[in-house]
Tab-separated table of C-alpha atoms and ligand atoms in Angstrom:
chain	number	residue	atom	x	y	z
A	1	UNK	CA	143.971	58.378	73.062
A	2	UNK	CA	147.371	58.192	72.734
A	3	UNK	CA	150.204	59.226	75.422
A	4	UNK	CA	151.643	61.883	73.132
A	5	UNK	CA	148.094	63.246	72.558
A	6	UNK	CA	147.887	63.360	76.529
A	7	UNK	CA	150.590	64.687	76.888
A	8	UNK	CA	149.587	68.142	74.616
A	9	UNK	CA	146.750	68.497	76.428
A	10	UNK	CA	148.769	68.739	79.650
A	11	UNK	CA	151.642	70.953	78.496
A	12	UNK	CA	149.078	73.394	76.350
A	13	UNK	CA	146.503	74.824	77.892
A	14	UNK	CA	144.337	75.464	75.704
A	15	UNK	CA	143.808	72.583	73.394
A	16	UNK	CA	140.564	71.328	71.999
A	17	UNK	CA	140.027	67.864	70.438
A	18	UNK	CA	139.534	68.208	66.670
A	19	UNK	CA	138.471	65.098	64.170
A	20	UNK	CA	140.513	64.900	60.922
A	21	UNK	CA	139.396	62.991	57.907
A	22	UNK	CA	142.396	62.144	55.973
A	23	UNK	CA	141.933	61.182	52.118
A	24	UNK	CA	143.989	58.150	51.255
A	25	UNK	CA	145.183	56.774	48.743
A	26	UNK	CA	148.103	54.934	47.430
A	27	UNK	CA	147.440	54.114	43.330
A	28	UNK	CA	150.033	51.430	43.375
A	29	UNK	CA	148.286	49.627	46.697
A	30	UNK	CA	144.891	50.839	46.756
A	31	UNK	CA	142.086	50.625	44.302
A	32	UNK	CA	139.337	53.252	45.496
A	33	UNK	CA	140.384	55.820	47.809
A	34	UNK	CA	139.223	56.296	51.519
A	35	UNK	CA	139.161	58.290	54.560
A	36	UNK	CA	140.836	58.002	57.923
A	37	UNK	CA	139.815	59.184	61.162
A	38	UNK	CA	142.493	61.029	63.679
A	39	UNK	CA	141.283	63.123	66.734
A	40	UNK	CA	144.115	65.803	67.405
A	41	UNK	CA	143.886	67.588	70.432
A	42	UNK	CA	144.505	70.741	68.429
A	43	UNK	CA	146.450	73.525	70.104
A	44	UNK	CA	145.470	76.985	69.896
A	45	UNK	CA	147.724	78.466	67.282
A	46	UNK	CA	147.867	75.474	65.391
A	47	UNK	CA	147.808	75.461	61.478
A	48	UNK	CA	146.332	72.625	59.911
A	49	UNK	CA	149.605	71.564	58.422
A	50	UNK	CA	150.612	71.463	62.167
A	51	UNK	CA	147.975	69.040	62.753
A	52	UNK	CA	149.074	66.898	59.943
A	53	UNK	CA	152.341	67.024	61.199
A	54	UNK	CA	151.213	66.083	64.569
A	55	UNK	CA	149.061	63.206	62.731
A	56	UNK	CA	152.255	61.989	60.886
A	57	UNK	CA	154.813	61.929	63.612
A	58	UNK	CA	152.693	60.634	66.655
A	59	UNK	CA	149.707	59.054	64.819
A	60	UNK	CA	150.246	57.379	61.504
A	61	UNK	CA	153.885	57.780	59.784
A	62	UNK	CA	152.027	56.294	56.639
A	63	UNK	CA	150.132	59.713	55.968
A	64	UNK	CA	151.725	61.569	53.018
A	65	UNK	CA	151.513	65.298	52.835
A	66	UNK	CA	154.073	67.992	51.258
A	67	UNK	CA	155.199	71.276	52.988
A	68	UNK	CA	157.984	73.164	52.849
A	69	UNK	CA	158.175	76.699	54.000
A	70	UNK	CA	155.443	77.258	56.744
A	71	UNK	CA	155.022	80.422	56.195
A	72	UNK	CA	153.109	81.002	52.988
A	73	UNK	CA	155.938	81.372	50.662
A	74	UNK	CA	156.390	77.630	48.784
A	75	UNK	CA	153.100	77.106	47.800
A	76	UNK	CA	153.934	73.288	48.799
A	77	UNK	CA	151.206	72.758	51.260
A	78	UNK	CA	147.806	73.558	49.106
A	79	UNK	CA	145.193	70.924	49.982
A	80	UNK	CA	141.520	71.225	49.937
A	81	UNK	CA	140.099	71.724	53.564
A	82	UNK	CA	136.980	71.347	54.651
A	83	UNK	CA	135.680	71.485	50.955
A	84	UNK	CA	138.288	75.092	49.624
A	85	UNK	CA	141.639	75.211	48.313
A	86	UNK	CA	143.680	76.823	50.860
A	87	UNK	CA	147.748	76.709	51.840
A	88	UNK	CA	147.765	74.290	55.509
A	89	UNK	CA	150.349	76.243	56.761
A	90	UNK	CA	148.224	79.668	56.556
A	91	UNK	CA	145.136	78.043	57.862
A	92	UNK	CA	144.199	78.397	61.702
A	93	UNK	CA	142.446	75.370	62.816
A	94	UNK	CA	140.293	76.687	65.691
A	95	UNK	CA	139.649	80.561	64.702
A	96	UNK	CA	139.289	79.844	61.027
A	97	UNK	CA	137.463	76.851	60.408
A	98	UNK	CA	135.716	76.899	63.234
A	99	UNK	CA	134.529	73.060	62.813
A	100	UNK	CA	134.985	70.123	65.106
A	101	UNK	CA	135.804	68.241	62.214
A	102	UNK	CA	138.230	68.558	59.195
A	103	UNK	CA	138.204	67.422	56.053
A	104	UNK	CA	141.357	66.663	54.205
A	105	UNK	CA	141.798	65.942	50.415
A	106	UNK	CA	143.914	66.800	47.816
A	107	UNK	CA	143.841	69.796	45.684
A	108	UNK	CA	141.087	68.643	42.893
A	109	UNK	CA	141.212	69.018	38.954
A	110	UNK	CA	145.282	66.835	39.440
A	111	UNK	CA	146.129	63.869	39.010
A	112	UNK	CA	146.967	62.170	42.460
A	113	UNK	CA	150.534	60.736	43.331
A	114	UNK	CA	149.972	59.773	46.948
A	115	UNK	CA	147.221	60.649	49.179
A	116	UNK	CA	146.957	64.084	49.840
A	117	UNK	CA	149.884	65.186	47.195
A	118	UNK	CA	148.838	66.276	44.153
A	119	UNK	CA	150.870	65.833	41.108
A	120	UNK	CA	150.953	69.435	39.970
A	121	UNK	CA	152.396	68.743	36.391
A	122	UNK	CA	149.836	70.241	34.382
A	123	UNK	CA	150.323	73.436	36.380
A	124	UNK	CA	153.852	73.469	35.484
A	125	UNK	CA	153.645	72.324	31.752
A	126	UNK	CA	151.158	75.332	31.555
A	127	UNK	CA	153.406	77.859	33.388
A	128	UNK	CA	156.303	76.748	31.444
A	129	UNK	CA	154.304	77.224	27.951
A	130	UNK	CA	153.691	81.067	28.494
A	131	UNK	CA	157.169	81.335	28.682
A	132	UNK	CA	157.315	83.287	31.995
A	133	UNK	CA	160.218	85.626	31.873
A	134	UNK	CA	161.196	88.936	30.549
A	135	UNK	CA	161.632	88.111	26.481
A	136	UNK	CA	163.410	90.955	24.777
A	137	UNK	CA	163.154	91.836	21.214
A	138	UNK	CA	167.459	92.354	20.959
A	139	UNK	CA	168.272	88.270	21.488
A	140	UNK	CA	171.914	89.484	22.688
A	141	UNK	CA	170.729	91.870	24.737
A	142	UNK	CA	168.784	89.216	26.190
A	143	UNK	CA	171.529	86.881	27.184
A	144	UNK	CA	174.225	89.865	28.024
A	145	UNK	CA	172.065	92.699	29.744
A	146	UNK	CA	173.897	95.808	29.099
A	147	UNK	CA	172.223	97.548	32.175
A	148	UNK	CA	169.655	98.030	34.210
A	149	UNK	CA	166.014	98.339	32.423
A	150	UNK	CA	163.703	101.541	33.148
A	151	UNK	CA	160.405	101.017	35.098
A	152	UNK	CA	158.817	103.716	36.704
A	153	UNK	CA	156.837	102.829	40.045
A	154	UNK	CA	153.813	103.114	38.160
A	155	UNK	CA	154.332	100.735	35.379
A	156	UNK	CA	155.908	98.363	38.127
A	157	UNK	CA	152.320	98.757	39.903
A	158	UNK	CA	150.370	97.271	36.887
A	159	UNK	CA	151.660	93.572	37.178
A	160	UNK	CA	153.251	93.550	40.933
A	161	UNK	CA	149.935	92.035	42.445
A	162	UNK	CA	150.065	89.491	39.809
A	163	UNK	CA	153.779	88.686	40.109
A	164	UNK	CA	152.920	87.502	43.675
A	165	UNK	CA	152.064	84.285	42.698
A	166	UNK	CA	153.481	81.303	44.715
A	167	UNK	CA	152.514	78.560	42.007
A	168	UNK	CA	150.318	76.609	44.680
A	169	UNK	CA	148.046	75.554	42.172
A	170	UNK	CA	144.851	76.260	44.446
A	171	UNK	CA	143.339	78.581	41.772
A	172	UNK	CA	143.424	75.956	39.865
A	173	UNK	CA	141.842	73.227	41.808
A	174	UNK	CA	138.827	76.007	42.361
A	175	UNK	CA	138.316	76.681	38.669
A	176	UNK	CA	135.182	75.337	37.086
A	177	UNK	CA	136.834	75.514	33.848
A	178	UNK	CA	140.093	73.128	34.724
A	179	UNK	CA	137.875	70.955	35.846
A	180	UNK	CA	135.852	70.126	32.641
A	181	UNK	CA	138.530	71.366	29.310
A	182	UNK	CA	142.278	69.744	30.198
A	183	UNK	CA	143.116	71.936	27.159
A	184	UNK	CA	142.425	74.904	29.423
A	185	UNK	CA	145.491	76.781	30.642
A	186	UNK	CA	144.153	77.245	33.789
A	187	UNK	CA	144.557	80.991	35.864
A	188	UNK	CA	147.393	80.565	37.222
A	189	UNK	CA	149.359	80.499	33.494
A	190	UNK	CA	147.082	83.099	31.726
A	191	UNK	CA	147.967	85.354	34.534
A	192	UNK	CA	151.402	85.182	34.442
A	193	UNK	CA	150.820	85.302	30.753
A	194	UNK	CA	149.527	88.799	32.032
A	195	UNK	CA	151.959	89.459	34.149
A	196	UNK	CA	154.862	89.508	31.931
A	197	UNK	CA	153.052	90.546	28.690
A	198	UNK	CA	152.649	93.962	30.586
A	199	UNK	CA	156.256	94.268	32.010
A	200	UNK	CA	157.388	97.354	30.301
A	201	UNK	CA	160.511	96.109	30.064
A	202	UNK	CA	159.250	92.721	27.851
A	203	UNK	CA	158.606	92.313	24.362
A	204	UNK	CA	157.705	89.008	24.737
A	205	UNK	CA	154.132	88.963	23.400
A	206	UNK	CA	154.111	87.291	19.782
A	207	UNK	CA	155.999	84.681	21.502
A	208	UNK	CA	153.379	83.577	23.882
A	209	UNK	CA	150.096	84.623	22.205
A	210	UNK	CA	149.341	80.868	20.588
A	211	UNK	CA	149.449	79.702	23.586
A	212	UNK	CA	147.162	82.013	25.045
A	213	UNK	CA	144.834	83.250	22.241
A	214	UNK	CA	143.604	79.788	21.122
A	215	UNK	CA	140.069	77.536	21.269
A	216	UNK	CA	141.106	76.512	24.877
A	217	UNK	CA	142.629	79.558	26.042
A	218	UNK	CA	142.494	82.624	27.818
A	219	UNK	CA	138.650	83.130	25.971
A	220	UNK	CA	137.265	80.224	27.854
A	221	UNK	CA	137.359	81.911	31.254
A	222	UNK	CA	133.617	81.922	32.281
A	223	UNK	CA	135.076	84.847	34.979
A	224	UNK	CA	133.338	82.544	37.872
A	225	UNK	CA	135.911	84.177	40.180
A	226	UNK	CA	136.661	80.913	42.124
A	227	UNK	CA	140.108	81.174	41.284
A	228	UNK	CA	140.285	84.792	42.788
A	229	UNK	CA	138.638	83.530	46.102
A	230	UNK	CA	141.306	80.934	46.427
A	231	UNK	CA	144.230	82.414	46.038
A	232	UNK	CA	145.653	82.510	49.015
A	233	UNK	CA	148.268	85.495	47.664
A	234	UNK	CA	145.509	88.162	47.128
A	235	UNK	CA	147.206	87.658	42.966
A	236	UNK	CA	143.365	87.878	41.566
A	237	UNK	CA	143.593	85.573	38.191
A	238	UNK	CA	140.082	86.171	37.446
A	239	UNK	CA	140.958	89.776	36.867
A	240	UNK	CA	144.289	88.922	35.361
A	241	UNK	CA	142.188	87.413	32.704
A	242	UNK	CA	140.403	89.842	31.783
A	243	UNK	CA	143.379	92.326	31.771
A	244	UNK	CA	144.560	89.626	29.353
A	245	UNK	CA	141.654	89.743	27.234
A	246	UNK	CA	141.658	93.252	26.768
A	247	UNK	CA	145.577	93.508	26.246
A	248	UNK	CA	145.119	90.924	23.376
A	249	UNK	CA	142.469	92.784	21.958
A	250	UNK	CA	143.980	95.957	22.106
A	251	UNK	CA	146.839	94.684	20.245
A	252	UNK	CA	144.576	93.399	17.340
A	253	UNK	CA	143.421	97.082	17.162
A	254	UNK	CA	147.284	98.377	16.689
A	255	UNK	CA	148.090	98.977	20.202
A	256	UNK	CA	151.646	98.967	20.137
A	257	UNK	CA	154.815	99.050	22.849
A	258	UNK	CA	158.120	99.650	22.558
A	259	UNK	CA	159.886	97.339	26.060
A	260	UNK	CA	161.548	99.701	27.809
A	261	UNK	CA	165.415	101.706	27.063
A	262	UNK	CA	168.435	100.557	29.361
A	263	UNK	CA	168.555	102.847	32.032
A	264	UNK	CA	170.477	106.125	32.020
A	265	UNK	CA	172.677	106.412	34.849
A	266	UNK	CA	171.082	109.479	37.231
A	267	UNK	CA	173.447	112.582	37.549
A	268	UNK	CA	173.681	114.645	40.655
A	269	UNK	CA	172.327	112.368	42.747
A	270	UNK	CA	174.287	112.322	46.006
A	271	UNK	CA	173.973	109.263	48.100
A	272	UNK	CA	172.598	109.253	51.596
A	273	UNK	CA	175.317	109.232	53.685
A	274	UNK	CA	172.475	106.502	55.967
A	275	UNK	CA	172.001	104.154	53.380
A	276	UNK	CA	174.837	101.591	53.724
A	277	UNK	CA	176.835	100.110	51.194
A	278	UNK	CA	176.366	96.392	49.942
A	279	UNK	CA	178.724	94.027	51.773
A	280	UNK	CA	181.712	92.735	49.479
A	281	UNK	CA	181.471	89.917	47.167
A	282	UNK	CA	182.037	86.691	48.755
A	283	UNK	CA	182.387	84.570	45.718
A	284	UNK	CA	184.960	86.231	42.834
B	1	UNK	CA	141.578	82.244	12.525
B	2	UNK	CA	142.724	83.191	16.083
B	3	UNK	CA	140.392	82.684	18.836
B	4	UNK	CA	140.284	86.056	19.503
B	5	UNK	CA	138.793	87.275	16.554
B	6	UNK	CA	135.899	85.265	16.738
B	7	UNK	CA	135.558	86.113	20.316
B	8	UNK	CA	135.721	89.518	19.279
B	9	UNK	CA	132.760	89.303	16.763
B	10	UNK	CA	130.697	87.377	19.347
B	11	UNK	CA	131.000	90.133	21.610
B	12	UNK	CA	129.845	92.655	18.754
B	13	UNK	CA	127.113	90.079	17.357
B	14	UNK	CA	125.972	90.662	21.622
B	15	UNK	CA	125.943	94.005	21.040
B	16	UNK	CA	124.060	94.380	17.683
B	17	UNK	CA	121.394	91.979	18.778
B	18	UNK	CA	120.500	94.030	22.464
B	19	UNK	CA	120.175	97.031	19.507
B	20	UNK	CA	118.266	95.342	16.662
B	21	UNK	CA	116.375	92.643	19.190
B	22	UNK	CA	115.340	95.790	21.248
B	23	UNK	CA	113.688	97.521	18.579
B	24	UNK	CA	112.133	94.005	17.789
B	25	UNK	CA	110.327	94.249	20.888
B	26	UNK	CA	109.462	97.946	20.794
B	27	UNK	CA	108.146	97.488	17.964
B	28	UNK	CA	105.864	94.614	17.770
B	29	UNK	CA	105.279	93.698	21.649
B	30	UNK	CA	105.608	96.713	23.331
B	31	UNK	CA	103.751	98.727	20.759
B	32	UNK	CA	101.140	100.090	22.850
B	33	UNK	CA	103.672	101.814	24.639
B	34	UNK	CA	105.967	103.039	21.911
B	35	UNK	CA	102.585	104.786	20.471
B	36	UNK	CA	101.697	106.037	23.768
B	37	UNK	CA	105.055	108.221	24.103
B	38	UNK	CA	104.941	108.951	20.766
B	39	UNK	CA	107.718	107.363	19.586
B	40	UNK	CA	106.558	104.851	16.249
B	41	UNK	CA	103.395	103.961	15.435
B	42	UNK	CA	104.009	101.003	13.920
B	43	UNK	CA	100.230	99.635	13.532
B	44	UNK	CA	98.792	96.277	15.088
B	45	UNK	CA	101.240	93.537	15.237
B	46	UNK	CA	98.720	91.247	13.825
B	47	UNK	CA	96.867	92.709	11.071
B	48	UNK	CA	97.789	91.761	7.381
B	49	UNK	CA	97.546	95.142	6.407
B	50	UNK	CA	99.737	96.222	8.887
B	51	UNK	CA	102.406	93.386	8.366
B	52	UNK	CA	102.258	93.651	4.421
B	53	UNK	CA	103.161	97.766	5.775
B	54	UNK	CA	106.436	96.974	7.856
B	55	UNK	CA	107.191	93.998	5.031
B	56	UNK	CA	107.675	96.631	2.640
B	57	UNK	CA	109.985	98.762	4.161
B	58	UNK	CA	113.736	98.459	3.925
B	59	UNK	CA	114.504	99.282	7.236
B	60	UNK	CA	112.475	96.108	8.267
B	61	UNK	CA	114.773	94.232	6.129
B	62	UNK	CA	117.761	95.478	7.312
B	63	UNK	CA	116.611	95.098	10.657
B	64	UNK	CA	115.776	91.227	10.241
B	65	UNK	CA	118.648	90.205	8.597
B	66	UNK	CA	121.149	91.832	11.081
B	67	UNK	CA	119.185	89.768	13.884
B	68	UNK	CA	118.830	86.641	12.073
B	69	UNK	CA	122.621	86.741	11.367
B	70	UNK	CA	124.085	88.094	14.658
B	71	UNK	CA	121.718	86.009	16.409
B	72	UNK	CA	122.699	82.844	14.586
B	73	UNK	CA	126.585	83.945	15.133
B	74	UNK	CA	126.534	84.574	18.943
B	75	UNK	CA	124.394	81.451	18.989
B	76	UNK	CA	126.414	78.666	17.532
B	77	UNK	CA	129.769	80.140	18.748
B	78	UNK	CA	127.870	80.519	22.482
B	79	UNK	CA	127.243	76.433	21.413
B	80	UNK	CA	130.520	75.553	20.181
B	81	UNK	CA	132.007	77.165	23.411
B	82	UNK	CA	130.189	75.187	25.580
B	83	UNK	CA	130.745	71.613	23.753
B	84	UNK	CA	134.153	71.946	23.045
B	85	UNK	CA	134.891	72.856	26.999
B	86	UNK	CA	134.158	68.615	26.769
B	87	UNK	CA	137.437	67.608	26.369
B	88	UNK	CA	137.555	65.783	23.403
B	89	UNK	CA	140.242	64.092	20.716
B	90	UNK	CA	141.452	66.901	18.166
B	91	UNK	CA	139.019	65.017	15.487
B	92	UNK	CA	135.994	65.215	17.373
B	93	UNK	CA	136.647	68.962	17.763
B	94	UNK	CA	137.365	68.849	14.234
B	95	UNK	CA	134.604	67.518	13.615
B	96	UNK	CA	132.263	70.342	16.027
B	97	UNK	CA	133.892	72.709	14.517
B	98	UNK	CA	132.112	72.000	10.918
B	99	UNK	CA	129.197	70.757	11.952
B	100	UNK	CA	128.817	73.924	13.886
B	101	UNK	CA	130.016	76.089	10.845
B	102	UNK	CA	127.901	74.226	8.253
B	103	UNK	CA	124.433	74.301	10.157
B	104	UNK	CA	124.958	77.888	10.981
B	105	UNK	CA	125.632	78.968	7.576
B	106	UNK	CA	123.073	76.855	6.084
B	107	UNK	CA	120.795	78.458	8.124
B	108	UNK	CA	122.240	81.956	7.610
B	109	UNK	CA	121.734	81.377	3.826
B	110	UNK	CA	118.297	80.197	4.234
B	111	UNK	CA	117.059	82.994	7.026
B	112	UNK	CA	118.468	85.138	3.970
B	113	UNK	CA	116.646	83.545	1.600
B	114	UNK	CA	113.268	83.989	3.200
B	115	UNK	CA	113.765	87.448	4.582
B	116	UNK	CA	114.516	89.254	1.322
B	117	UNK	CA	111.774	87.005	-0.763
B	118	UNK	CA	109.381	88.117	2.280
B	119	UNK	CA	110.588	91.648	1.657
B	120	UNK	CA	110.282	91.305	-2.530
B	121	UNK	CA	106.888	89.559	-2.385
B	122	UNK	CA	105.600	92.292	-0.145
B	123	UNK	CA	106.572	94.751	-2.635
B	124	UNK	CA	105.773	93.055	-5.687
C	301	LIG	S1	147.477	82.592	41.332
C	301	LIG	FE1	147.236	82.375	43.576
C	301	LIG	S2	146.183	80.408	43.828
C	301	LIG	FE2	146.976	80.425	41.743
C	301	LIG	S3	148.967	79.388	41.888
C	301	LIG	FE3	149.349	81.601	42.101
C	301	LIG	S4	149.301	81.984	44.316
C	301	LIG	FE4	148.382	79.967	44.018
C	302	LIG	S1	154.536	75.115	53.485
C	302	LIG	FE1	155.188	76.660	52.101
C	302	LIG	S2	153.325	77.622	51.597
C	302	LIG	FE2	152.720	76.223	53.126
């Protein structure tokens, strides 16, 4: 044991040793991948990604990990732990996994660049090719918004939950589907193929259909739900899909949407006097 | 052909065959109780006289060919589904694709074939 790892255990009260397998692997050094073994007197509170941290700076400054945020936001910290998908940062060591030991590998179904880091490229080549944005029919109007777009609270209801996506990539290391077609989109692009096909305010649909609607697309989904039980956003692509496959559908059969009129601006609407004003520019 | 539309008619094909299979199974393996609750009498499954019966009718026809060719639809695109989720070069899909297509139809064209000579023979 280690000074540093002494020295937790006498400034926290309340630590308890846990055993971390670390997945390693270099591709330009190594040949097969292995494991090693830290014992991290965990502290109550801790995260895994704080134990990793704690494993990098006191332990072995070789491990290779990515994080940025700690706080559930970057979606840079996705690793598989003890055998699930799940962000480090938003996983409690002691009260959640409840295990004396911890496995750590990298999210599965990607290519790896360095032991635990995944190289998410097909996650982003499969974002990028729903074309995830607001596409408007009026190119112009496109580049030079004349105004603000209308969207009731309702029709902003039907994609929020799906717009929450972080782009982790966990739902895809979970899906049964990724793992066997690499044609396969993957949940995390046919949702935000979702998400933006039912924006009122896009028109974007004819645009991204082929890359949706085809052999290895949105039809594959066997709706296993694995995706949905790793997201660690609460975005539900298994649902998203099927939303998907019903908006496509419905489309087939004439359904048809105009993207939503510029805004009027309201009359006699007097301000609150408590709302406050936004600060002046800062850059002209 | 987008993928949808063939989704689409596998889903249907799903649906017709619960129908058509259903009535399948009233009819000859559950016809004990269909004739108990009075609902078709359609004679013993067995008998020649009783097969040469439903032979002759049209709605035993119609009935037949709907399942043989739903049946074979949902089948081989169920199939093709699950082989092509192997990834594989664009040829070899290619090439799944028509082997899939040709053995189904072939066999649609021959389940035809013996259905409505089947049907003509027992009304000749
Ligand atoms: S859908 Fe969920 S699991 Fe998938 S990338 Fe987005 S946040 Fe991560
Ligand atoms: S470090 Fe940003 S989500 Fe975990």
């Amino acid at each position: 044991m280690s000074e540093t790892n002494e020295s937790y255990k006498t400034n926290f009260a309340e630590t308890k040793d846990i055993v971390f397998k670390i997945f390693r692997y270099d591709p330009d050094v190594n040949t097969e991948p292995h494991f090693d073994t830290f014992t991290v007197p965990v502290v109550k509170g801790w995260t895994v990604l704080d134990a990793v941290m704690h494993i990098k700076e006191n332990m072995d400054s070789t491990v290779s990990y990515r994080a940025s945020c700690r706080m559930g936001i970057c979606g840079s910290c996705a690793m598989d732990i003890n055998g699930k998908p799940r962000l480090a940062c938003q996983t409690q060591v002691i009260a959640e996994l409840q295990s004396d030991e911890v496995v750590i590998k990298p999210l599965a179904n990607y290519p790896i660049l360095r032991d635990i880091v995944p190289d998410l490229t097909p996650l982003i080549q499969n974002h990028e090719a729903v074309k995830p944005y607001i596409i408007r029919k009026d190119k112009e109007d496109q580049k030079n918004p004349k105004g603000e777009l209308y969207q009731t609270p309702d029709e902003l209801e039907e994609y929020l939950q799906f717009s929450y996506c972080i782009k982790c990539g966990a739902c895809m290391a979970a899906c049964p589907v990724v793992a066997t077609d690499e044609e396969f989109p993957g949940p995390q692009a046919l949702t935000q193929a979702y998400r933006y096909t039912i924006d009122t305010r896009d028109d974007g649909f004819m645009e991204r259909i082929d890359s949706v609607d085809k052999t290895h697309g949105a039809w594959r989904c066997h709706f296993a739900g694995a995706c949905s039980d790793a997201c660690p956003k609460g975005v539900d692509p298994a649902f998203a899909i099927q939303l998907l496959k019903r908006e496509i559908t419905a489309r087939k059969f004439g359904k048809k949407r105009e993207p939503a009129p510029i805004a009027k601006q309201p009359v006699n609407v007097k301000r609150l006097e408590s709302v406050p004003y936004p600060p002046e520019k800062t850059v002209k | 052909m987008r993928e949808s539309t063939l989704w689409f008619w596998h889903l249907i094909a799903g649906i017709v065959i619960i129908f058509v299979l259903g009535i399948h199974i009233g009819v000859m393996h559950l016809d004990k109780i269909m004739q108990a609750i009075g609902i078709m009498s359609a004679g013993d499954v067995l008998s020649y006289a009783d097969v040469l019966a439903r032979a002759k009718t049209i709605a035993y026809l119609i009935i037949y060919l709907l399942l043989m060719w739903f049946a074979l639809y949902h089948g081989f695109y169920g199939l093709r589904s699950m082989i092509l989720e192997i990834s594989m070069s664009k040829t070899a899909q290619a090439v799944v694709n028509w082997v899939i297509f040709l053995f189904g139809f072939g066999l649609a064209v021959y389940g035809t074939y013996a259905i409505i000579i089947g049907y003509t023979m027992a009304n000749a």
